[in-house]
GROMACS .gro file of C-alpha atoms in nm:
model
  329
    1PHE     CA    1   1.655  -5.151  -2.472
    2PHE     CA    2   1.311  -5.112  -2.314
    3PHE     CA    3   1.433  -4.822  -2.102
    4PHE     CA    4   1.611  -4.651  -2.390
    5PHE     CA    5   1.304  -4.676  -2.611
    6PHE     CA    6   1.087  -4.496  -2.357
    7PHE     CA    7   1.364  -4.244  -2.285
    8PHE     CA    8   1.370  -4.155  -2.653
    9LYS     CA    9   0.991  -4.133  -2.642
   10GLN     CA   10   1.016  -3.870  -2.370
   11LYS     CA   11   1.292  -3.686  -2.549
   12THR     CA   12   1.104  -3.702  -2.877
   13ALA     CA   13   0.792  -3.554  -2.716
   14TYR     CA   14   0.997  -3.267  -2.575
   15GLU     CA   15   1.182  -3.221  -2.901
   16MET     CA   16   0.848  -3.211  -3.085
   17LEU     CA   17   0.734  -2.936  -2.849
   18ARG     CA   18   1.068  -2.761  -2.889
   19SER     CA   19   1.035  -2.779  -3.264
   20LEU     CA   20   0.707  -2.591  -3.236
   21VAL     CA   21   0.914  -2.277  -3.220
   22GLY     CA   22   1.128  -2.339  -3.526
   23SER     CA   23   0.923  -2.574  -3.739
   24GLU     CA   24   0.734  -2.435  -4.035
   25MET     CA   25   0.442  -2.653  -3.927
   26CYS     CA   26   0.383  -2.484  -3.595
   27ILE     CA   27   0.434  -2.153  -3.420
   28ARG     CA   28   0.612  -1.981  -3.708
   29ASP     CA   29   0.328  -2.084  -3.938
   30ARG     CA   30   0.074  -1.963  -3.684
   31TYR     CA   31   0.245  -1.626  -3.660
   32MET     CA   32   0.302  -1.604  -4.034
   33GLY     CA   33  -0.060  -1.703  -4.088
   34LEU     CA   34  -0.174  -1.406  -3.880
   35TYR     CA   35   0.075  -1.185  -4.060
   36ILE     CA   36  -0.041  -1.288  -4.407
   37ALA     CA   37  -0.412  -1.356  -4.357
   38PHE     CA   38  -0.487  -1.061  -4.128
   39GLN     CA   39  -0.190  -0.838  -4.216
   40ILE     CA   40  -0.095  -0.763  -3.857
   41PRO     CA   41   0.262  -0.649  -3.789
   42LEU     CA   42   0.487  -0.958  -3.766
   43PRO     CA   43   0.459  -1.107  -3.412
   44LEU     CA   44   0.794  -1.292  -3.410
   45THR     CA   45   1.114  -1.255  -3.609
   46THR     CA   46   1.316  -1.537  -3.761
   47ILE     CA   47   1.625  -1.458  -3.554
   48LEU     CA   48   1.430  -1.495  -3.228
   49ILE     CA   49   1.287  -1.826  -3.348
   50LEU     CA   50   1.642  -1.948  -3.414
   51PHE     CA   51   1.752  -1.839  -3.067
   52VAL     CA   52   1.499  -2.078  -2.917
   53ASP     CA   53   1.599  -2.364  -3.148
   54VAL     CA   54   1.976  -2.335  -3.105
   55GLY     CA   55   1.995  -2.130  -2.786
   56THR     CA   56   1.759  -2.153  -2.491
   57ASP     CA   57   1.639  -2.509  -2.561
   58MET     CA   58   1.967  -2.685  -2.632
   59TRP     CA   59   2.070  -2.769  -2.276
   60PRO     CA   60   1.718  -2.868  -2.156
   61ALA     CA   61   1.685  -3.105  -2.452
   62ILE     CA   62   2.022  -3.268  -2.383
   63SER     CA   63   1.933  -3.306  -2.013
   64PHE     CA   64   1.687  -3.586  -2.101
   65ALA     CA   65   1.991  -3.810  -2.151
   66TYR     CA   66   2.031  -3.798  -1.771
   67GLU     CA   67   1.665  -3.857  -1.687
   68PRO     CA   68   1.608  -4.164  -1.463
   69ALA     CA   69   1.355  -4.426  -1.570
   70GLU     CA   70   0.992  -4.375  -1.474
   71LEU     CA   71   0.902  -4.560  -1.157
   72ASP     CA   72   0.633  -4.773  -1.323
   73ILE     CA   73   0.834  -4.866  -1.629
   74MET     CA   74   0.858  -5.236  -1.539
   75LYS     CA   75   0.481  -5.260  -1.492
   76ARG     CA   76   0.412  -5.179  -1.855
   77LYS     CA   77   0.354  -5.445  -2.110
   78PRO     CA   78   0.622  -5.499  -2.377
   79ARG     CA   79   0.590  -5.262  -2.667
   80ASN     CA   80   0.443  -5.369  -2.997
   81PRO     CA   81   0.714  -5.295  -3.259
   82GLU     CA   82   0.448  -5.249  -3.528
   83LYS     CA   83   0.228  -5.007  -3.334
   84ASP     CA   84   0.448  -4.842  -3.071
   85LEU     CA   85   0.651  -4.623  -3.303
   86LEU     CA   86   0.894  -4.362  -3.183
   87VAL     CA   87   0.701  -4.084  -3.356
   88SER     CA   88   0.342  -4.199  -3.339
   89ARG     CA   89   0.010  -4.028  -3.394
   90LYS     CA   90  -0.022  -3.990  -3.017
   91VAL     CA   91   0.310  -3.805  -2.995
   92LEU     CA   92   0.209  -3.579  -3.282
   93ALA     CA   93  -0.132  -3.513  -3.127
   94PHE     CA   94   0.024  -3.437  -2.788
   95ALA     CA   95   0.282  -3.198  -2.934
   96TYR     CA   96   0.081  -3.023  -3.203
   97LEU     CA   97  -0.285  -3.043  -3.099
   98GLN     CA   98  -0.264  -3.018  -2.721
   99ILE     CA   99   0.039  -2.850  -2.563
  100GLY     CA  100   0.144  -2.680  -2.886
  101ILE     CA  101  -0.185  -2.494  -2.919
  102MET     CA  102  -0.159  -2.362  -2.564
  103GLU     CA  103   0.198  -2.249  -2.622
  104GLY     CA  104   0.103  -2.080  -2.947
  105PHE     CA  105  -0.181  -1.891  -2.781
  106ALA     CA  106   0.054  -1.783  -2.502
  107GLY     CA  107   0.291  -1.616  -2.749
  108ILE     CA  108   0.011  -1.451  -2.942
  109PHE     CA  109  -0.157  -1.331  -2.622
  110ALA     CA  110   0.168  -1.172  -2.502
  111TYR     CA  111   0.206  -0.997  -2.839
  112PHE     CA  112  -0.141  -0.843  -2.829
  113ALA     CA  113  -0.115  -0.753  -2.459
  114VAL     CA  114   0.208  -0.556  -2.504
  115MET     CA  115   0.086  -0.384  -2.820
  116ALA     CA  116  -0.227  -0.282  -2.628
  117ASP     CA  117  -0.015  -0.137  -2.347
  118TYR     CA  118   0.160   0.081  -2.603
  119GLY     CA  119  -0.153   0.218  -2.764
  120PHE     CA  120  -0.253  -0.045  -3.022
  121LYS     CA  121  -0.581  -0.217  -2.945
  122PRO     CA  122  -0.589  -0.575  -3.080
  123MET     CA  123  -0.865  -0.510  -3.333
  124ASN     CA  124  -0.683  -0.203  -3.463
  125LEU     CA  125  -0.384  -0.415  -3.564
  126PHE     CA  126  -0.572  -0.621  -3.819
  127PHE     CA  127  -0.497  -0.519  -4.179
  128TYR     CA  128  -0.243  -0.256  -4.074
  129GLY     CA  129   0.070  -0.452  -4.160
  130PHE     CA  130   0.051  -0.331  -4.520
  131GLN     CA  131  -0.182  -0.032  -4.481
  132LYS     CA  132  -0.071   0.282  -4.663
  133GLY     CA  133  -0.062   0.625  -4.512
  134CYS     CA  134   0.111   0.959  -4.537
  135ASP     CA  135   0.455   1.052  -4.413
  136VAL     CA  136   0.377   1.376  -4.231
  137LYS     CA  137   0.727   1.510  -4.293
  138THR     CA  138   0.763   1.446  -4.664
  139GLY     CA  139   0.401   1.412  -4.771
  140GLU     CA  140   0.484   1.078  -4.936
  141TYR     CA  141   0.196   0.830  -4.960
  142ARG     CA  142   0.344   0.489  -4.876
  143THR     CA  143   0.334   0.177  -4.658
  144TYR     CA  144   0.442   0.213  -4.295
  145ASP     CA  145   0.766   0.025  -4.223
  146TRP     CA  146   0.704  -0.193  -3.915
  147THR     CA  147   0.994  -0.430  -3.967
  148THR     CA  148   1.300  -0.203  -3.954
  149ASN     CA  149   1.399   0.104  -3.756
  150ASP     CA  150   1.331   0.339  -4.048
  151ASP     CA  151   0.994   0.453  -3.912
  152ASN     CA  152   1.050   0.416  -3.538
  153ARG     CA  153   1.022   0.793  -3.495
  154VAL     CA  154   0.705   0.821  -3.701
  155ASN     CA  155   0.383   0.845  -3.499
  156VAL     CA  156   0.147   0.580  -3.637
  157MET     CA  157  -0.162   0.781  -3.547
  158ASP     CA  158  -0.043   1.076  -3.755
  159PHE     CA  159   0.071   0.846  -4.036
  160TYR     CA  160  -0.260   0.664  -4.074
  161ALA     CA  161  -0.459   0.987  -4.054
  162CYS     CA  162  -0.367   1.011  -4.425
  163ARG     CA  163  -0.322   1.387  -4.424
  164ALA     CA  164  -0.052   1.567  -4.614
  165PRO     CA  165   0.149   1.845  -4.443
  166ASP     CA  166  -0.085   2.104  -4.597
  167GLY     CA  167  -0.389   1.931  -4.442
  168THR     CA  168  -0.509   1.764  -4.762
  169LEU     CA  169  -0.706   1.447  -4.689
  170PHE     CA  170  -0.612   1.149  -4.906
  171PRO     CA  171  -0.894   0.977  -5.099
  172ASP     CA  172  -0.899   0.654  -4.898
  173ALA     CA  173  -0.872   0.815  -4.555
  174HIS     CA  174  -1.218   0.673  -4.477
  175ARG     CA  175  -1.054   0.327  -4.450
  176VAL     CA  176  -0.861   0.434  -4.144
  177ARG     CA  177  -1.027   0.343  -3.813
  178LYS     CA  178  -1.153   0.628  -3.600
  179GLU     CA  179  -0.909   0.557  -3.316
  180LEU     CA  180  -0.616   0.610  -3.549
  181SER     CA  181  -0.738   0.933  -3.703
  182ASP     CA  182  -0.909   1.106  -3.411
  183PRO     CA  183  -0.665   1.319  -3.204
  184SER     CA  184  -0.892   1.279  -2.899
  185HIS     CA  185  -0.768   0.920  -2.875
  186TYR     CA  186  -0.415   1.036  -2.798
  187VAL     CA  187  -0.259   0.962  -2.462
  188PRO     CA  188   0.021   1.202  -2.361
  189LEU     CA  189   0.344   1.019  -2.436
  190GLU     CA  190   0.517   1.136  -2.122
  191ASP     CA  191   0.237   0.990  -1.907
  192THR     CA  192   0.271   0.634  -2.031
  193MET     CA  193   0.491   0.352  -1.900
  194ASP     CA  194   0.826   0.306  -2.071
  195SER     CA  195   0.743   0.595  -2.299
  196TRP     CA  196   1.099   0.627  -2.431
  197SER     CA  197   1.320   0.366  -2.596
  198SER     CA  198   1.689   0.404  -2.522
  199VAL     CA  199   1.774   0.173  -2.815
  200SER     CA  200   1.611   0.375  -3.091
  201ASP     CA  201   1.608   0.704  -2.898
  202SER     CA  202   1.239   0.748  -2.978
  203HIS     CA  203   0.894   0.717  -2.826
  204VAL     CA  204   0.750   0.366  -2.788
  205ARG     CA  205   0.380   0.442  -2.778
  206TYR     CA  206   0.220   0.477  -3.123
  207THR     CA  207   0.545   0.392  -3.306
  208SER     CA  208   0.703   0.084  -3.459
  209GLU     CA  209   0.917   0.056  -3.146
  210ALA     CA  210   0.611  -0.094  -2.974
  211LEU     CA  211   0.636  -0.389  -3.213
  212LYS     CA  212   0.991  -0.465  -3.097
  213TYR     CA  213   0.870  -0.482  -2.738
  214ALA     CA  214   0.576  -0.702  -2.838
  215GLN     CA  215   0.800  -0.940  -3.035
  216THR     CA  216   1.035  -0.967  -2.736
  217ALA     CA  217   0.744  -1.042  -2.502
  218SER     CA  218   0.608  -1.302  -2.745
  219TRP     CA  219   0.947  -1.472  -2.759
  220MET     CA  220   0.975  -1.461  -2.380
  221ALA     CA  221   0.633  -1.623  -2.355
  222ILE     CA  222   0.762  -1.919  -2.556
  223VAL     CA  223   1.066  -1.952  -2.330
  224VAL     CA  224   0.843  -1.951  -2.021
  225CYS     CA  225   0.620  -2.220  -2.170
  226GLN     CA  226   0.927  -2.430  -2.248
  227TRP     CA  227   1.007  -2.434  -1.876
  228ILE     CA  228   0.691  -2.626  -1.804
  229ASN     CA  229   0.725  -2.837  -2.120
  230LEU     CA  230   1.051  -2.971  -1.982
  231ILE     CA  231   0.881  -3.068  -1.657
  232ILE     CA  232   0.571  -3.234  -1.801
  233CYS     CA  233   0.777  -3.437  -2.050
  234LYS     CA  234   0.981  -3.594  -1.770
  235THR     CA  235   0.707  -3.856  -1.731
  236ARG     CA  236   0.459  -4.009  -1.972
  237SER     CA  237   0.204  -4.141  -1.725
  238LEU     CA  238   0.308  -4.057  -1.369
  239SER     CA  239   0.260  -3.726  -1.194
  240ILE     CA  240   0.573  -3.520  -1.146
  241ALA     CA  241   0.497  -3.540  -0.772
  242GLN     CA  242   0.537  -3.919  -0.790
  243GLN     CA  243   0.848  -3.913  -1.008
  244GLY     CA  244   1.027  -3.627  -0.836
  245PHE     CA  245   1.291  -3.396  -0.983
  246SER     CA  246   1.625  -3.569  -0.936
  247ASN     CA  247   1.768  -3.478  -1.276
  248MET     CA  248   2.012  -3.201  -1.186
  249PRO     CA  249   2.125  -3.138  -1.548
  250ALA     CA  250   1.761  -3.053  -1.625
  251LEU     CA  251   1.758  -2.805  -1.338
  252TYR     CA  252   2.082  -2.651  -1.463
  253GLY     CA  253   1.924  -2.642  -1.809
  254LEU     CA  254   1.633  -2.437  -1.677
  255ILE     CA  255   1.874  -2.197  -1.509
  256PHE     CA  256   2.080  -2.169  -1.829
  257GLU     CA  257   1.768  -2.111  -2.039
  258THR     CA  258   1.647  -1.834  -1.807
  259ALA     CA  259   1.988  -1.668  -1.783
  260LEU     CA  260   2.030  -1.666  -2.160
  261ALA     CA  261   1.682  -1.516  -2.204
  262VAL     CA  262   1.765  -1.240  -1.953
  263LEU     CA  263   2.088  -1.162  -2.139
  264ILE     CA  264   1.912  -1.144  -2.475
  265VAL     CA  265   1.643  -0.915  -2.340
  266TYR     CA  266   1.834  -0.688  -2.100
  267VAL     CA  267   2.194  -0.657  -2.225
  268PRO     CA  268   2.197  -0.327  -2.420
  269PHE     CA  269   2.445  -0.417  -2.696
  270LEU     CA  270   2.238  -0.726  -2.789
  271ASN     CA  271   1.910  -0.536  -2.829
  272GLU     CA  272   1.990  -0.369  -3.158
  273PRO     CA  273   2.126  -0.668  -3.358
  274LEU     CA  274   1.867  -0.914  -3.222
  275GLY     CA  275   1.572  -0.675  -3.243
  276THR     CA  276   1.488  -0.720  -2.873
  277ARG     CA  277   1.398  -0.457  -2.616
  278ARG     CA  278   1.423  -0.437  -2.237
  279LEU     CA  279   1.081  -0.544  -2.114
  280ASN     CA  280   0.886  -0.394  -1.831
  281ILE     CA  281   0.879  -0.649  -1.547
  282LYS     CA  282   0.510  -0.723  -1.600
  283HIS     CA  283   0.584  -0.818  -1.961
  284PHE     CA  284   0.873  -1.048  -1.873
  285GLY     CA  285   0.680  -1.372  -1.883
  286ILE     CA  286   0.431  -1.267  -1.615
  287VAL     CA  287   0.167  -1.193  -1.876
  288VAL     CA  288   0.170  -1.561  -1.983
  289PHE     CA  289   0.199  -1.733  -1.645
  290PRO     CA  290  -0.171  -1.828  -1.669
  291PHE     CA  291  -0.077  -2.036  -1.976
  292PHE     CA  292   0.219  -2.179  -1.782
  293ALA     CA  293  -0.024  -2.292  -1.511
  294LEU     CA  294  -0.276  -2.416  -1.768
  295ILE     CA  295  -0.021  -2.642  -1.941
  296PHE     CA  296   0.091  -2.790  -1.609
  297ALA     CA  297  -0.264  -2.839  -1.478
  298TYR     CA  298  -0.383  -2.991  -1.806
  299ASP     CA  299  -0.107  -3.251  -1.814
  300GLU     CA  300  -0.133  -3.342  -1.446
  301ILE     CA  301  -0.511  -3.384  -1.470
  302ARG     CA  302  -0.469  -3.588  -1.789
  303LYS     CA  303  -0.227  -3.823  -1.617
  304TYR     CA  304  -0.449  -3.854  -1.309
  305LEU     CA  305  -0.767  -3.933  -1.505
  306MET     CA  306  -0.576  -4.166  -1.735
  307HIS     CA  307  -0.518  -4.399  -1.438
  308LYS     CA  308  -0.831  -4.317  -1.239
  309LEU     CA  309  -1.066  -4.414  -1.520
  310SER     CA  310  -0.877  -4.735  -1.603
  311LYS     CA  311  -0.951  -5.063  -1.430
  312ILE     CA  312  -0.626  -5.238  -1.347
  313GLU     CA  313  -0.658  -5.520  -1.096
  314PRO     CA  314  -0.407  -5.796  -1.011
  315GLY     CA  315  -0.486  -6.121  -1.187
  316LYS     CA  316  -0.736  -5.963  -1.423
  317ARG     CA  317  -0.704  -5.829  -1.774
  318PRO     CA  318  -0.665  -5.451  -1.748
  319VAL     CA  319  -0.931  -5.229  -1.898
  320TYR     CA  320  -0.767  -4.906  -2.007
  321SER     CA  321  -0.964  -4.581  -2.027
  322TRP     CA  322  -1.011  -4.380  -2.346
  323LEU     CA  323  -0.760  -4.125  -2.217
  324TYR     CA  324  -0.505  -4.398  -2.150
  325ARG     CA  325  -0.545  -4.551  -2.495
  326ASN     CA  326  -0.538  -4.223  -2.685
  327THR     CA  327  -0.312  -3.987  -2.492
  328LEU     CA  328  -0.039  -4.213  -2.351
  329TYR     CA  329   0.222  -4.143  -2.615
   0.00000   0.00000   0.00000
């Protein structure tokens, strides 16, 4: 029973991290918070959130059933049934306030990085999710449609210039930032990377197509971070170097997760229904590898200091460090 309790602890920690993608308490709230509070175009769609919950993370989560016991499990004192709960404050703090924050920032960073590569500086995205402008073809004064493919051929810079086809300037054109109304800010479309989308048959730069690429990159960032989440949740107190990686189902789970992500991103007939786009290689997770390394380094250093700062000597009452008492979930 002792082993199974701590196995479920590990699995619960991973599941809590996995739920960051689908739970209304975590990443979706963070993205929706940016969308509502700052009115930026939506960074992640519901369908992509679901594909993490019921797609890429299913096999890795199940693989914890095959995880061998931690090597120091018999050295730990018996659990206190009143304090050592399966879902404790330490588990919640680890999932939501430590690793979860890093993972959330990784997805948001990928979103802004890709949008910047396609002509939208981060600060220019704020308050443009619901900003009104002028359809240069019809002269209609309306809100730009970022969420569907209706406006993927409409140049955002022309739209937010708020000029009618006859050159008339709309009354609130002064609200539009200079970069989005000054033609000198234009970059020739044919000179930019991935300037044409084969899915929508339209330009990517300065159009709503850029958002589809950014959402795909943001989703891929979450998948990449889940790779390292699987690894760090294999042990609660030992380094992964001490424990080793003998759980082959977990390895197969990582391969499955990566293969499924590649299919979702690069198979043409899946792009349209799922709202994904074929990413440039530098956007396929590479943009968030610093966060991947940060999560791994943070957890390994935490585990090292947790033991280093504790005083555990044979025959004496152990004195556990603050890190040990507060971060060993």
